[in-house]
Amino acid sequence: MLRQTRFSIFPLSIKNCASQSYLTRSFPFRGTSENRHKKRPQQSKRRPKLRNAHPFITDLKQIECPDSALHFFHDSVRAGFRPDYSSYSALIYKLARARLFEAVEALLSIIKDQNLRCGENLFIALFQHYAKSDLPGKAVDLFHEMPSFNCIRSLQSFNFLLDSLIDANCLSDAVNIFNQSSTLGFRPNSVSFNIIMKGHCKGGHFDNACEVFKEMLEREVPPSVISYNILIGFLTKKGDMEKAMDIFRGMTEKGKKPNAVTYALLMEGLCSTGKYDGARKMMFDMEYRGCKPGLVNFGVLMSDLGKRGEFEEARKVLTEMKKRRHNPDVVIYNILINYLCQGGMVQEAYKEFMEMQLGGCEPNAATYRLMIDGFCRTENFDQAIRILQSMLTTKHFPRVETCDCLIVGLCESGRLSDACIVLEQMEKRRLGLGVEGWRGLVRSVCGDGCNSRLLRESISNYISS
């Protein structure tokens, strides 16, 4: 967990110097027939100049440490820099990602004092960060304060607030805000209803979700395909395929066309009840019903095969995708790599890891983590540290549990310098070390020899940070 640091934001007596820019559009020439025959002036072949990036924002993006970013902001202001809304918002985004909300709120106070006009997206981002940090009350308060920031609340921010509250498992708060929609001046749309339905299903209250669905119909809000998918998804996870198929037939009878996700949910339900062949048949039948199979449908089949240890069959699904001109994405490769690693076939997973890159598919953080975890489980720390080095170049980082496993393994194999690298990277990201990681460090530090001196220094820096 990231540690919060108290910051003092000095009151800034800076005038609002944000300049307004206007976009102009050029339309095709239209006029009388006489005008159409007139020779048009020759247009310049020079390319329009690209707008230079804001120098402060450009420099700010290069700073990884949020503390340093805030000091850079103060130093820039003292040197005569006049921050505008874009500068403030860029810094706020960085501080919010680091959960330094005290500094965020101080900057918001300055923005309010300067009477700057704020964009809605800033508040939407803060709703999400507050919710992820178990601070849903602050998200609700900020939503009510938006008008005081010269920002007009729209249905978009209303829906994002609801979604953030649902993600934070605050269903009652979301329902309360939803019920205040008319008072707040909003008419909920299908997205609003879907979010509340999702919240009820997430809490296991399917009947309540159905009541919200009925209310949507009563208020003449047309359900979207997502509305049906929420209900179908809940039922398929519970293994109630009969009710799920009833809803599926109902949506088609009402003229609502299922999408690839709808079929994927039904396929997943069939797989969970041991009916893989039925799921595979549904994927090929869906195209005859006017819905082209997507990556998500192939992913369902691959996941089921991987769970049952049928790795060669899972690979055949990947080959079949390519034959049908579906380019596998990182999610598909992650599914295959995950199950190969779980099955102890880490070298086979590594081949897929390399093949995906040769095919132009870039690994994401999850891909790197899966490979490092896999090599750690097989105690192949040479390969694990190579993957870690590649991971760091892409600005990703493994989980704390992975770091623990790496540190223990590296210490036990005598690779203390590599263990120090992992520890230093954790220090930069303010990540706490787990119990197993500390045990490995203690065993190495308590051992004899001067080789542990570097490790002692790294531990001291880590603790004091």
PDB file of C-alpha atoms in Angstrom, residues 337-338 340-347 349 367-381 383-384 387 399 402 405:
ATOM      1  CA  ILE A 337       0.387 -18.440 -20.822  1.00  0.00           C
ATOM      2  CA  ASN A 338      -1.416 -18.533 -17.479  1.00  0.00           C
ATOM      3  CA  LEU A 340       0.701 -23.309 -19.244  1.00  0.00           C
ATOM      4  CA  CYS A 341       2.508 -21.839 -16.235  1.00  0.00           C
ATOM      5  CA  GLN A 342      -0.011 -23.352 -13.835  1.00  0.00           C
ATOM      6  CA  GLY A 343       0.538 -26.724 -15.496  1.00  0.00           C
ATOM      7  CA  GLY A 344       4.301 -26.480 -14.965  1.00  0.00           C
ATOM      8  CA  MET A 345       4.979 -25.903 -18.679  1.00  0.00           C
ATOM      9  CA  VAL A 346       6.825 -22.636 -18.134  1.00  0.00           C
ATOM     10  CA  GLN A 347       9.224 -23.059 -21.055  1.00  0.00           C
ATOM     11  CA  ALA A 349       4.653 -20.518 -21.933  1.00  0.00           C
ATOM     12  CA  THR A 367       1.892 -11.052 -19.102  1.00  0.00           C
ATOM     13  CA  TYR A 368       5.182 -10.177 -17.417  1.00  0.00           C
ATOM     14  CA  ARG A 369       3.806 -11.073 -13.999  1.00  0.00           C
ATOM     15  CA  LEU A 370       2.583 -14.453 -15.200  1.00  0.00           C
ATOM     16  CA  MET A 371       6.005 -15.274 -16.648  1.00  0.00           C
ATOM     17  CA  ILE A 372       7.926 -14.132 -13.557  1.00  0.00           C
ATOM     18  CA  ASP A 373       5.583 -16.070 -11.266  1.00  0.00           C
ATOM     19  CA  GLY A 374       5.968 -19.130 -13.469  1.00  0.00           C
ATOM     20  CA  PHE A 375       9.769 -19.033 -13.407  1.00  0.00           C
ATOM     21  CA  CYS A 376       9.750 -18.384  -9.667  1.00  0.00           C
ATOM     22  CA  ARG A 377       7.596 -21.464  -9.078  1.00  0.00           C
ATOM     23  CA  THR A 378      10.100 -23.572 -11.001  1.00  0.00           C
ATOM     24  CA  GLU A 379      13.007 -21.792  -9.226  1.00  0.00           C
ATOM     25  CA  ASN A 380      14.431 -20.574 -12.520  1.00  0.00           C
ATOM     26  CA  PHE A 381      15.508 -17.214 -11.132  1.00  0.00           C
ATOM     27  CA  GLN A 383      14.950 -16.301 -16.408  1.00  0.00           C
ATOM     28  CA  ALA A 384      12.788 -14.520 -13.826  1.00  0.00           C
ATOM     29  CA  ILE A 387      11.842 -10.975 -17.509  1.00  0.00           C
ATOM     30  CA  ARG A 399       3.088  -7.803  -7.611  1.00  0.00           C
ATOM     31  CA  THR A 402       6.084 -11.940  -6.863  1.00  0.00           C
ATOM     32  CA  CYS A 405       9.274 -14.903  -4.161  1.00  0.00           C
TER      33      CYS A 405
END
